[in-house]
Amino acid sequence: MHRTKVRIVEEALDANNTIAQANRADFERAGVTVVNFMSAPGAGKTSLLEQVVADIPGVRVGVLEGDVQGSMDADRLASLHVPVTQLNTDPGFGGECHLDANMVRSALDALPLSEIDLLVIENVGNLVCPAEFRVGEDIRVMVSSVTEGEDKPLKYPLMFRACDLVLVNKIDLLEHLDYDLDQFLYNVDQVHPGAERMLLSARTGEGIEAWREWLGDLVRSRQGAPA
Amino acid sequence: MHRTKVRIVEEALDANNTIAQANRADFERAGVTVVNFMSAPGAGKTSLLEQVVADIPGVRVGVLEGDVQGSMDADRLASLHVPVTQLNTDPGFGGECHLDANMVRSALDALPLSEIDLLVIENVGNLVCPAEFRVGEDIRVMVSSVTEGEDKPLKYPLMFRACDLVLVNKIDLLEHLDYDLDQFLYNVDQVHPGAERMLLSARTGEGIEAWREWLGDLVRSRQGAPA
C-alpha cells in the first residue's frame, strides 16, 4: 500500500509526463508516428529535414517547428510543400529553451494529423533541457555536428542517453578539423552503449539516403505494429 | 508613491538580480574584473580561453568553469597553471542549462579572488537561458562559430543583445562552408546595433592577439576607473 501511494504522488507531481501521455494517445489514435528531433544550435536539424521531408516513399510528413522566436526554419520547410506548424516559446520569460508537453498540446489543433503519417517535432536548439521533457513522441533523434567536438557525449550525457538515433552531421568537414571520430563514437558508447548512429552530410548528401530510409522504416514498423 | 511600491515589489521578486549584485560587490571589493563567457555547445569557448589565459601581460586570470557535469574543460585550463574552479549544475533536475547568481555565490569561497585580476566565468553551452541570468559579471562576451550558420542572431536575439562582444570563431573553415559572413554581421546589427565583434580562429591563431589585448584593456580600464 505504502509503495503504491508514493508512486501515485510522484506521478501526480509530473504534470509534463501526464500531458505527454495524452499527446501520445492522440497521435496514436490518428495513426501518426512522432519524432522528437533535437540538437545544439546550428548542428543542422533543419538542413537534414530539408533533404528528406518531401520524398519519403509512401510517407506524408508534417513538421512542428519549435523556436524561441521567429519562423525562419518553418519558412524553409514550408517551401518544400509539407505542412509546417510554428510553435514559439518566447511568451515565457526571455523565451523557453525547450519544448514541453503542454506547449505541444497547445499546438495539437493546428496540426493536420489526418493528412500525415509522420510528425517531426524540431525542438529548440539546446543539448540540456529538451532531453528532460517528453512531449508525446514515439522516438527521439539527435544531431551532433563534428564541428562541436568529440567530447559532447560526456558533457551532455542525458541528451545522448535519451536518443534512439544519433546523426553525426557535417562529415564533409572532417578533413579540415582536429576531430577524432572514433573517440566521439567511443564517448557515445560510454553514455549510451550501442546507440544507433549514422554518419552524414546535409551539404554533400552523403548518408542522406540512409536517413530517409530510416524514417520510412520507422513509420512502416509502427503502422504494422499491433495497436 | 504607487510607482515606487510597484518597483520594490518587482525587485523583491527577482532574487537572482539581488544575489548577482551581491556577487558583483564582492568582486569589486576584491578588485577583480568578471567576464560572463557564453556560447552554444562546441563553439570554442574553452579553446579560445586556452589561447590567452596564461599570458595576458600584467593580468592574472582565474576561471570558474560551469558544466552540467564533469570537469573536462577545467582540466584543460588547469594544465595551463591558472586557477580553475569547477561548478557543476547536475544536482538540479537532469542538470541546469545555465549558471545563475546563486550558483556562482556558492562558489565564491573557492575562488582565489586575492590572487587574480580577471575572472572568466565559462557558462554552460546554451544560447537561451544563460543570457537571462546575471551572475555578478562586469561584462558579457559570447562566441558564435561560423559552422552554426548566419541566422543565429535572429533565432537567439536575447543572447546577442546581452553581450558586449561577439567573438566569431572558426573562421579558418569559412572557405569550406556555405556561410555568408556579411549576412551574419548584418543580422548581429539587426538585434544589437553596433555590437563589437572580432573574427578569429582558435585553431590557426588568427585574431587571437586582438582577443588577448581586448581582455587586458578591459582589466586595465576597470582598474583605472573611479571606484
CSV table of C-alpha atoms in Angstrom, one decimal:
chain,number,residue,atom,x,y,z
A,1,MET,CA,0.0,0.0,0.0
A,2,HIS,CA,2.7,2.5,1.0
A,3,ARG,CA,4.7,2.0,-2.2
A,4,THR,CA,1.6,2.4,-4.3
A,5,LYS,CA,0.7,5.6,-2.6
A,6,VAL,CA,4.2,7.1,-3.1
A,7,ARG,CA,4.2,6.1,-6.8
A,8,ILE,CA,0.9,7.9,-7.3
A,9,VAL,CA,2.1,11.1,-5.7
A,10,GLU,CA,5.2,11.1,-7.8
A,11,GLU,CA,3.2,10.7,-11.0
A,12,ALA,CA,0.8,13.5,-9.9
A,13,LEU,CA,3.8,15.8,-9.5
A,14,ASP,CA,5.0,15.2,-13.0
A,15,ALA,CA,2.3,17.1,-15.0
A,16,ASN,CA,4.6,17.0,-18.0
A,17,ASN,CA,4.5,13.3,-18.3
A,18,THR,CA,0.7,13.2,-17.9
A,19,ILE,CA,0.3,15.6,-20.7
A,20,ALA,CA,2.9,13.8,-22.9
A,21,GLN,CA,0.9,10.6,-22.5
A,22,ALA,CA,-2.3,12.4,-23.5
A,23,ASN,CA,-0.5,13.8,-26.6
A,24,ARG,CA,0.9,10.4,-27.5
A,25,ALA,CA,-2.6,8.8,-27.2
A,26,ASP,CA,-3.9,11.4,-29.6
A,27,PHE,CA,-1.1,10.8,-32.1
A,28,GLU,CA,-1.6,7.0,-31.9
A,29,ARG,CA,-5.4,7.4,-32.5
A,30,ALA,CA,-4.6,9.5,-35.6
A,31,GLY,CA,-2.0,6.9,-36.8
A,32,VAL,CA,0.8,9.4,-36.7
A,33,THR,CA,4.4,8.4,-35.8
A,34,VAL,CA,6.2,11.2,-33.9
A,35,VAL,CA,9.9,12.0,-33.8
A,36,ASN,CA,11.3,14.5,-31.2
A,37,PHE,CA,14.3,16.0,-33.1
A,38,MET,CA,17.0,17.7,-31.0
A,39,SER,CA,20.5,19.2,-31.2
A,40,ALA,CA,22.7,22.1,-30.3
A,41,PRO,CA,22.0,25.4,-32.2
A,42,GLY,CA,23.4,25.2,-35.7
A,43,ALA,CA,24.0,21.4,-35.8
A,44,GLY,CA,21.9,21.1,-38.9
A,45,LYS,CA,18.4,19.8,-37.9
A,46,THR,CA,16.6,21.9,-40.5
A,47,SER,CA,19.0,21.1,-43.3
A,48,LEU,CA,18.7,17.4,-42.6
A,49,LEU,CA,14.9,17.7,-42.7
A,50,GLU,CA,15.0,19.7,-45.9
A,51,GLN,CA,16.8,16.8,-47.5
A,52,VAL,CA,14.1,14.2,-46.7
A,53,VAL,CA,10.7,15.5,-45.7
A,54,ALA,CA,9.3,15.9,-49.2
A,55,ASP,CA,10.2,12.5,-50.6
A,56,ILE,CA,10.0,9.6,-48.2
A,57,PRO,CA,8.2,7.0,-50.4
A,58,GLY,CA,4.6,6.4,-49.1
A,59,VAL,CA,5.1,8.6,-46.1
A,60,ARG,CA,3.4,12.0,-45.7
A,61,VAL,CA,5.5,14.2,-43.4
A,62,GLY,CA,4.4,17.2,-41.2
A,63,VAL,CA,6.7,19.3,-39.1
A,64,LEU,CA,6.1,21.1,-35.8
A,65,GLU,CA,8.8,23.7,-35.6
A,66,GLY,CA,10.0,24.9,-32.1
A,67,ASP,CA,11.9,28.2,-31.8
A,68,VAL,CA,12.3,30.8,-29.2
A,69,GLN,CA,11.0,33.3,-31.8
A,70,GLY,CA,10.7,33.8,-35.5
A,71,SER,CA,9.8,31.3,-38.2
A,72,MET,CA,12.9,31.1,-40.4
A,73,ASP,CA,13.2,27.3,-40.3
A,74,ALA,CA,9.4,26.8,-40.7
A,75,ASP,CA,9.6,29.0,-43.8
A,76,ARG,CA,12.4,26.9,-45.2
A,77,LEU,CA,10.5,23.7,-44.8
A,78,ALA,CA,7.1,25.1,-45.9
A,79,SER,CA,8.7,26.0,-49.2
A,80,LEU,CA,9.0,22.2,-49.8
A,81,HIS,CA,5.2,22.0,-49.7
A,82,VAL,CA,5.0,20.0,-46.5
A,83,PRO,CA,2.6,21.2,-43.7
A,84,VAL,CA,4.6,23.1,-41.1
A,85,THR,CA,3.3,24.5,-37.8
A,86,GLN,CA,5.3,27.1,-35.9
A,87,LEU,CA,5.5,27.0,-32.1
A,88,ASN,CA,7.3,29.9,-30.4
A,89,THR,CA,8.4,29.7,-26.8
A,90,ASP,CA,9.1,33.5,-26.3
A,91,PRO,CA,5.9,34.2,-24.4
A,92,GLY,CA,7.8,32.7,-21.4
A,93,PHE,CA,10.5,34.7,-19.5
A,94,GLY,CA,13.0,35.6,-22.2
A,95,GLY,CA,12.0,32.5,-24.2
A,96,GLU,CA,11.9,28.9,-23.0
A,97,CYS,CA,14.9,26.9,-24.1
A,98,HIS,CA,12.9,23.7,-24.9
A,99,LEU,CA,9.5,22.4,-25.8
A,100,ASP,CA,7.4,20.7,-23.2
A,101,ALA,CA,4.3,18.5,-23.5
A,102,ASN,CA,1.9,21.4,-22.7
A,103,MET,CA,3.3,23.6,-25.5
A,104,VAL,CA,2.9,20.7,-28.0
A,105,ARG,CA,-0.6,20.1,-26.7
A,106,SER,CA,-1.5,23.7,-27.4
A,107,ALA,CA,-0.5,23.2,-31.0
A,108,LEU,CA,-2.5,19.9,-31.5
A,109,ASP,CA,-5.5,21.6,-33.1
A,110,ALA,CA,-3.2,23.3,-35.6
A,111,LEU,CA,-1.7,20.1,-36.7
A,112,PRO,CA,-3.2,18.3,-39.8
A,113,LEU,CA,-3.0,14.9,-38.2
A,114,SER,CA,-5.4,13.2,-40.6
A,115,GLU,CA,-3.2,14.2,-43.5
A,116,ILE,CA,0.2,13.0,-42.3
A,117,ASP,CA,1.9,9.7,-41.3
A,118,LEU,CA,5.0,11.2,-39.6
A,119,LEU,CA,5.3,14.3,-37.5
A,120,VAL,CA,8.8,15.6,-36.8
A,121,ILE,CA,8.9,18.0,-33.9
A,122,GLU,CA,12.0,20.1,-34.3
A,123,ASN,CA,12.9,21.2,-30.8
A,124,VAL,CA,14.7,24.3,-29.7
A,125,GLY,CA,18.5,24.2,-30.3
A,126,ASN,CA,19.8,23.1,-26.9
A,127,LEU,CA,21.7,20.0,-25.6
A,128,VAL,CA,20.3,20.2,-22.0
A,129,CYS,CA,16.6,20.8,-21.2
A,130,PRO,CA,14.9,19.3,-24.4
A,131,ALA,CA,16.1,15.9,-23.2
A,132,GLU,CA,14.3,16.3,-19.9
A,133,PHE,CA,10.8,16.8,-21.3
A,134,ARG,CA,8.8,14.2,-23.2
A,135,VAL,CA,6.3,15.8,-25.5
A,136,GLY,CA,4.4,12.7,-26.7
A,137,GLU,CA,6.9,11.3,-29.2
A,138,ASP,CA,7.5,7.7,-30.2
A,139,ILE,CA,11.2,8.1,-30.6
A,140,ARG,CA,13.9,10.7,-30.1
A,141,VAL,CA,16.6,11.5,-32.6
A,142,MET,CA,19.5,14.0,-32.1
A,143,VAL,CA,22.1,15.6,-34.4
A,144,SER,CA,25.7,16.1,-33.3
A,145,SER,CA,27.9,18.1,-35.7
A,146,VAL,CA,31.5,17.1,-36.0
A,147,THR,CA,32.4,20.8,-35.6
A,148,GLU,CA,31.2,20.6,-32.0
A,149,GLY,CA,34.0,18.4,-30.8
A,150,GLU,CA,34.2,14.7,-29.7
A,151,ASP,CA,33.7,15.5,-26.0
A,152,LYS,CA,30.0,16.3,-26.2
A,153,PRO,CA,28.5,12.9,-25.2
A,154,LEU,CA,30.5,13.2,-21.9
A,155,LYS,CA,29.4,16.8,-21.3
A,156,TYR,CA,25.7,16.3,-22.2
A,157,PRO,CA,25.1,12.7,-21.3
A,158,LEU,CA,21.4,12.9,-20.7
A,159,MET,CA,20.7,14.0,-24.3
A,160,PHE,CA,22.8,11.3,-25.8
A,161,ARG,CA,21.3,8.7,-23.5
A,162,ALA,CA,17.7,9.9,-24.3
A,163,CYS,CA,18.0,9.5,-28.0
A,164,ASP,CA,17.5,6.3,-30.1
A,165,LEU,CA,19.5,7.6,-33.0
A,166,VAL,CA,22.5,9.9,-33.2
A,167,LEU,CA,23.0,11.6,-36.6
A,168,VAL,CA,26.6,12.7,-36.9
A,169,ASN,CA,26.4,15.6,-39.3
A,170,LYS,CA,28.9,17.7,-41.4
A,171,ILE,CA,31.3,14.9,-42.0
A,172,ASP,CA,32.4,16.7,-45.2
A,173,LEU,CA,34.4,18.9,-42.8
A,174,LEU,CA,36.2,16.1,-41.1
A,175,GLU,CA,39.4,16.6,-43.1
A,176,HIS,CA,39.6,20.3,-42.0
A,177,LEU,CA,39.1,19.6,-38.3
A,178,ASP,CA,41.1,18.3,-35.4
A,179,TYR,CA,38.3,15.9,-34.6
A,180,ASP,CA,38.7,12.2,-33.6
A,181,LEU,CA,35.6,10.5,-34.9
A,182,ASP,CA,36.5,7.2,-33.3
A,183,GLN,CA,36.8,8.9,-29.9
A,184,PHE,CA,33.4,10.5,-30.4
A,185,LEU,CA,31.8,7.2,-31.2
A,186,TYR,CA,33.6,5.7,-28.2
A,187,ASN,CA,32.2,8.5,-26.0
A,188,VAL,CA,28.7,7.9,-27.3
A,189,ASP,CA,29.0,4.2,-26.2
A,190,GLN,CA,30.2,5.4,-22.8
A,191,VAL,CA,26.9,7.1,-22.0
A,192,HIS,CA,24.6,5.1,-24.3
A,193,PRO,CA,26.1,1.7,-25.1
A,194,GLY,CA,25.2,0.5,-28.6
A,195,ALA,CA,23.2,3.6,-29.5
A,196,GLU,CA,22.4,3.6,-33.2
A,197,ARG,CA,24.4,6.2,-35.1
A,198,MET,CA,24.6,7.4,-38.7
A,199,LEU,CA,27.3,9.5,-40.4
A,200,LEU,CA,26.1,12.1,-42.9
A,201,SER,CA,26.4,15.5,-44.5
A,202,ALA,CA,23.4,17.6,-45.3
A,203,ARG,CA,25.7,19.6,-47.6
A,204,THR,CA,27.1,16.9,-49.8
A,205,GLY,CA,24.2,14.5,-49.5
A,206,GLU,CA,26.4,11.7,-48.1
A,207,GLY,CA,24.4,9.4,-45.9
A,208,ILE,CA,21.1,11.1,-46.6
A,209,GLU,CA,19.5,8.1,-48.4
A,210,ALA,CA,20.1,6.0,-45.2
A,211,TRP,CA,18.4,8.7,-43.1
A,212,ARG,CA,15.5,8.9,-45.4
A,213,GLU,CA,15.1,5.1,-45.3
A,214,TRP,CA,15.4,5.0,-41.5
A,215,LEU,CA,12.4,7.4,-41.2
A,216,GLY,CA,10.4,5.4,-43.8
A,217,ASP,CA,11.2,2.1,-42.0
A,218,LEU,CA,10.2,3.7,-38.6
A,219,VAL,CA,6.8,4.7,-39.9
A,220,ARG,CA,6.1,1.4,-41.6
A,221,SER,CA,7.2,-0.6,-38.5
A,222,ARG,CA,4.8,1.3,-36.3
A,223,GLN,CA,1.9,1.1,-38.8
A,224,GLY,CA,2.4,-2.6,-38.9
A,225,ALA,CA,2.6,-2.9,-35.1
A,226,PRO,CA,-0.4,-4.2,-33.2
A,227,ALA,CA,-2.3,-1.3,-31.6
B,1,MET,CA,4.1,56.5,-4.2
B,2,HIS,CA,2.3,54.0,-6.2
B,3,ARG,CA,5.1,53.7,-8.8
B,4,THR,CA,7.7,53.3,-6.1
B,5,LYS,CA,5.8,50.5,-4.5
B,6,VAL,CA,5.5,48.6,-7.7
B,7,ARG,CA,9.2,48.9,-8.4
B,8,ILE,CA,10.1,47.5,-5.0
B,9,VAL,CA,7.8,44.5,-5.4
B,10,GLU,CA,9.3,43.7,-8.8
B,11,GLU,CA,12.8,43.9,-7.4
B,12,ALA,CA,11.9,41.7,-4.5
B,13,LEU,CA,10.6,39.0,-6.9
B,14,ASP,CA,13.9,38.9,-8.7
B,15,ALA,CA,16.1,37.1,-6.2
B,16,ASN,CA,18.7,36.4,-8.9
B,17,ASN,CA,19.4,40.0,-9.5
B,18,THR,CA,19.7,40.7,-5.8
B,19,ILE,CA,22.3,37.9,-5.5
B,20,ALA,CA,24.1,39.0,-8.7
B,21,GLN,CA,24.5,42.5,-7.2
B,22,ALA,CA,26.0,41.0,-4.0
B,23,ASN,CA,28.4,38.9,-6.1
B,24,ARG,CA,29.4,41.9,-8.1
B,25,ALA,CA,30.0,44.0,-4.9
B,26,ASP,CA,32.3,41.2,-3.6
B,27,PHE,CA,34.2,41.1,-6.9
B,28,GLU,CA,34.6,44.9,-6.9
B,29,ARG,CA,35.9,44.9,-3.4
B,30,ALA,CA,38.5,42.3,-4.4
B,31,GLY,CA,39.4,44.3,-7.5
B,32,VAL,CA,38.5,41.5,-9.8
B,33,THR,CA,37.0,42.2,-13.3
B,34,VAL,CA,34.5,39.5,-14.2
B,35,VAL,CA,33.5,38.2,-17.7
B,36,ASN,CA,30.5,36.0,-18.2
B,37,PHE,CA,31.5,33.9,-21.2
B,38,MET,CA,28.8,32.2,-23.2
B,39,SER,CA,28.1,30.3,-26.4
B,40,ALA,CA,26.3,27.2,-27.9
B,41,PRO,CA,27.9,23.8,-27.2
B,42,GLY,CA,31.1,23.3,-29.1
B,43,ALA,CA,31.5,26.9,-30.4
B,44,GLY,CA,35.0,27.0,-28.9
B,45,LYS,CA,34.9,28.9,-25.5
B,46,THR,CA,37.5,26.7,-23.9
B,47,SER,CA,39.8,26.7,-26.9
B,48,LEU,CA,39.6,30.5,-27.0
B,49,LEU,CA,40.5,30.7,-23.3
B,50,GLU,CA,43.4,28.2,-23.7
B,51,GLN,CA,44.9,30.6,-26.1
B,52,VAL,CA,45.0,33.6,-23.8
B,53,VAL,CA,44.5,32.9,-20.1
B,54,ALA,CA,48.2,32.2,-19.2
B,55,ASP,CA,49.7,35.1,-21.0
B,56,ILE,CA,47.8,38.4,-20.8
B,57,PRO,CA,50.6,40.9,-19.8
B,58,GLY,CA,50.2,42.1,-16.2
B,59,VAL,CA,46.9,40.3,-15.8
B,60,ARG,CA,46.4,37.2,-13.5
B,61,VAL,CA,43.4,35.2,-14.8
B,62,GLY,CA,41.2,32.7,-12.9
B,63,VAL,CA,38.4,30.6,-14.4
B,64,LEU,CA,35.1,29.5,-13.0
B,65,GLU,CA,34.0,26.6,-15.2
B,66,GLY,CA,30.3,25.8,-15.5
B,67,ASP,CA,29.2,22.4,-16.8
B,68,VAL,CA,26.2,20.2,-16.3
B,69,GLN,CA,28.7,17.5,-15.2
B,70,GLY,CA,32.3,16.5,-15.5
B,71,SER,CA,35.4,18.7,-15.4
B,72,MET,CA,37.0,18.1,-18.9
B,73,ASP,CA,37.3,21.8,-19.7
B,74,ALA,CA,38.5,22.7,-16.2
B,75,ASP,CA,41.2,20.1,-16.5
B,76,ARG,CA,42.3,21.5,-19.9
B,77,LEU,CA,42.6,25.0,-18.4
B,78,ALA,CA,44.2,23.9,-15.1
B,79,SER,CA,47.0,22.3,-17.1
B,80,LEU,CA,48.0,25.9,-18.1
B,81,HIS,CA,48.7,26.7,-14.5
B,82,VAL,CA,45.8,29.1,-14.0
B,83,PRO,CA,43.5,28.7,-11.0
B,84,VAL,CA,40.3,26.9,-12.2
B,85,THR,CA,37.2,26.2,-10.1
B,86,GLN,CA,34.6,23.7,-11.3
B,87,LEU,CA,30.9,24.4,-10.8
B,88,ASN,CA,28.5,21.5,-11.9
B,89,THR,CA,24.8,22.1,-12.3
B,90,ASP,CA,23.7,18.5,-12.3
B,91,PRO,CA,22.4,18.5,-8.7
B,92,GLY,CA,19.3,20.1,-10.3
B,93,PHE,CA,16.7,18.1,-12.2
B,94,GLY,CA,18.7,16.5,-15.0
B,95,GLY,CA,21.2,19.3,-14.9
B,96,GLU,CA,20.6,23.1,-15.1
B,97,CYS,CA,21.2,24.5,-18.6
B,98,HIS,CA,22.8,27.7,-17.3
B,99,LEU,CA,24.6,29.3,-14.3
B,100,ASP,CA,22.7,31.6,-12.0
B,101,ALA,CA,23.8,34.1,-9.4
B,102,ASN,CA,23.2,31.8,-6.5
B,103,MET,CA,25.3,29.0,-8.1
B,104,VAL,CA,28.2,31.5,-8.6
B,105,ARG,CA,27.7,32.7,-5.0
B,106,SER,CA,28.1,29.1,-3.7
B,107,ALA,CA,31.5,29.0,-5.4
B,108,LEU,CA,32.8,32.4,-4.1
B,109,ASP,CA,34.7,30.9,-1.2
B,110,ALA,CA,36.5,28.5,-3.5
B,111,LEU,CA,37.7,31.4,-5.8
B,112,PRO,CA,41.2,32.8,-5.1
B,113,LEU,CA,40.0,36.4,-5.6
B,114,SER,CA,43.0,37.9,-3.9
B,115,GLU,CA,45.3,36.2,-6.4
B,116,ILE,CA,43.6,37.2,-9.7
B,117,ASP,CA,42.7,40.3,-11.6
B,118,LEU,CA,40.3,38.8,-14.1
B,119,LEU,CA,37.7,36.0,-13.5
B,120,VAL,CA,36.3,34.4,-16.6
B,121,ILE,CA,33.1,32.5,-15.9
B,122,GLU,CA,32.6,29.9,-18.6
B,123,ASN,CA,28.9,29.3,-18.7
B,124,VAL,CA,27.1,26.1,-19.7
B,125,GLY,CA,26.9,25.8,-23.5
B,126,ASN,CA,23.5,27.2,-24.4
B,127,LEU,CA,22.2,30.2,-26.4
B,128,VAL,CA,19.0,30.7,-24.5
B,129,CYS,CA,18.9,30.7,-20.6
B,130,PRO,CA,22.5,31.9,-19.8
B,131,ALA,CA,21.6,35.3,-21.2
B,132,GLU,CA,18.6,35.5,-18.8
B,133,PHE,CA,20.6,35.3,-15.6
B,134,ARG,CA,23.2,37.9,-14.5
B,135,VAL,CA,25.7,36.3,-12.1
B,136,GLY,CA,27.6,39.4,-11.0
B,137,GLU,CA,29.7,40.0,-14.1
B,138,ASP,CA,31.0,43.3,-15.4
B,139,ILE,CA,30.7,42.3,-19.0
B,140,ARG,CA,29.3,39.6,-21.2
B,141,VAL,CA,31.1,38.0,-24.1
B,142,MET,CA,29.8,35.4,-26.5
B,143,VAL,CA,31.2,33.1,-29.1
B,144,SER,CA,29.4,32.3,-32.3
B,145,SER,CA,31.1,29.7,-34.6
B,146,VAL,CA,30.7,30.2,-38.3
B,147,THR,CA,29.7,26.5,-38.5
B,148,GLU,CA,26.5,27.4,-36.7
B,149,GLY,CA,25.0,29.4,-39.6
B,150,GLU,CA,24.4,33.1,-40.1
B,151,ASP,CA,20.8,33.0,-38.9
B,152,LYS,CA,21.7,32.6,-35.2
B,153,PRO,CA,21.3,36.3,-34.1
B,154,LEU,CA,17.8,36.2,-35.4
B,155,LYS,CA,16.9,33.0,-33.7
B,156,TYR,CA,18.6,33.7,-30.3
B,157,PRO,CA,18.3,37.6,-30.2
B,158,LEU,CA,18.4,37.9,-26.4
B,159,MET,CA,21.9,36.3,-26.2
B,160,PHE,CA,23.3,38.5,-29.0
B,161,ARG,CA,21.7,41.6,-27.4
B,162,ALA,CA,23.0,40.8,-23.9
B,163,CYS,CA,26.7,40.6,-25.0
B,164,ASP,CA,29.1,43.4,-25.3
B,165,LEU,CA,31.5,41.5,-27.6
B,166,VAL,CA,30.7,38.8,-30.2
B,167,LEU,CA,33.7,36.5,-31.0
B,168,VAL,CA,33.2,35.0,-34.4
B,169,ASN,CA,35.2,31.7,-34.2
B,170,LYS,CA,36.4,29.0,-36.6
B,171,ILE,CA,37.0,31.5,-39.5
B,172,ASP,CA,39.6,29.0,-40.8
B,173,LEU,CA,36.6,26.9,-42.0
B,174,LEU,CA,34.9,29.7,-44.0
B,175,GLU,CA,36.2,28.5,-47.3
B,176,HIS,CA,34.6,25.1,-46.7
B,177,LEU,CA,31.2,26.4,-45.7
B,178,ASP,CA,28.1,27.9,-47.3
B,179,TYR,CA,28.2,30.7,-44.8
B,180,ASP,CA,27.6,34.4,-45.6
B,181,LEU,CA,29.7,36.3,-43.1
B,182,ASP,CA,28.4,39.7,-44.2
B,183,GLN,CA,24.8,38.4,-43.6
B,184,PHE,CA,25.8,37.2,-40.1
B,185,LEU,CA,27.2,40.6,-39.2
B,186,TYR,CA,24.2,42.3,-40.7
B,187,ASN,CA,22.0,40.0,-38.5
B,188,VAL,CA,24.0,40.9,-35.4
B,189,ASP,CA,23.4,44.6,-36.1
B,190,GLN,CA,19.7,43.8,-36.5
B,191,VAL,CA,19.4,42.6,-32.9
B,192,HIS,CA,22.3,44.6,-31.3
B,193,PRO,CA,23.2,47.6,-33.5
B,194,GLY,CA,26.9,48.4,-33.4
B,195,ALA,CA,27.8,45.4,-31.1
B,196,GLU,CA,31.6,44.9,-31.0
B,197,ARG,CA,32.7,41.9,-32.9
B,198,MET,CA,36.0,40.1,-33.6
B,199,LEU,CA,36.9,37.5,-36.2
B,200,LEU,CA,39.2,34.7,-35.1
B,201,SER,CA,40.3,31.1,-35.2
B,202,ALA,CA,41.4,29.3,-32.1
B,203,ARG,CA,42.9,26.6,-34.4
B,204,THR,CA,45.1,28.8,-36.6
B,205,GLY,CA,45.6,31.6,-34.0
B,206,GLU,CA,44.2,34.3,-36.4
B,207,GLY,CA,42.8,37.1,-34.3
B,208,ILE,CA,43.9,35.7,-31.0
B,209,GLU,CA,46.3,38.6,-30.3
B,210,ALA,CA,43.4,41.1,-30.6
B,211,TRP,CA,41.3,38.9,-28.2
B,212,ARG,CA,44.2,38.8,-25.7
B,213,GLU,CA,44.6,42.6,-25.9
B,214,TRP,CA,40.9,43.2,-25.5
B,215,LEU,CA,40.9,41.3,-22.2
B,216,GLY,CA,44.0,43.1,-21.0
B,217,ASP,CA,42.5,46.5,-21.9
B,218,LEU,CA,39.2,45.6,-20.2
B,219,VAL,CA,41.0,44.8,-16.9
B,220,ARG,CA,43.2,48.0,-17.1
B,221,SER,CA,40.2,50.2,-17.9
B,222,ARG,CA,38.4,49.0,-14.8
B,223,GLN,CA,41.4,49.2,-12.5
B,224,GLY,CA,41.8,52.8,-13.6
B,225,ALA,CA,38.1,53.6,-13.2
B,226,PRO,CA,37.0,55.6,-10.2
B,227,ALA,CA,35.5,53.2,-7.5
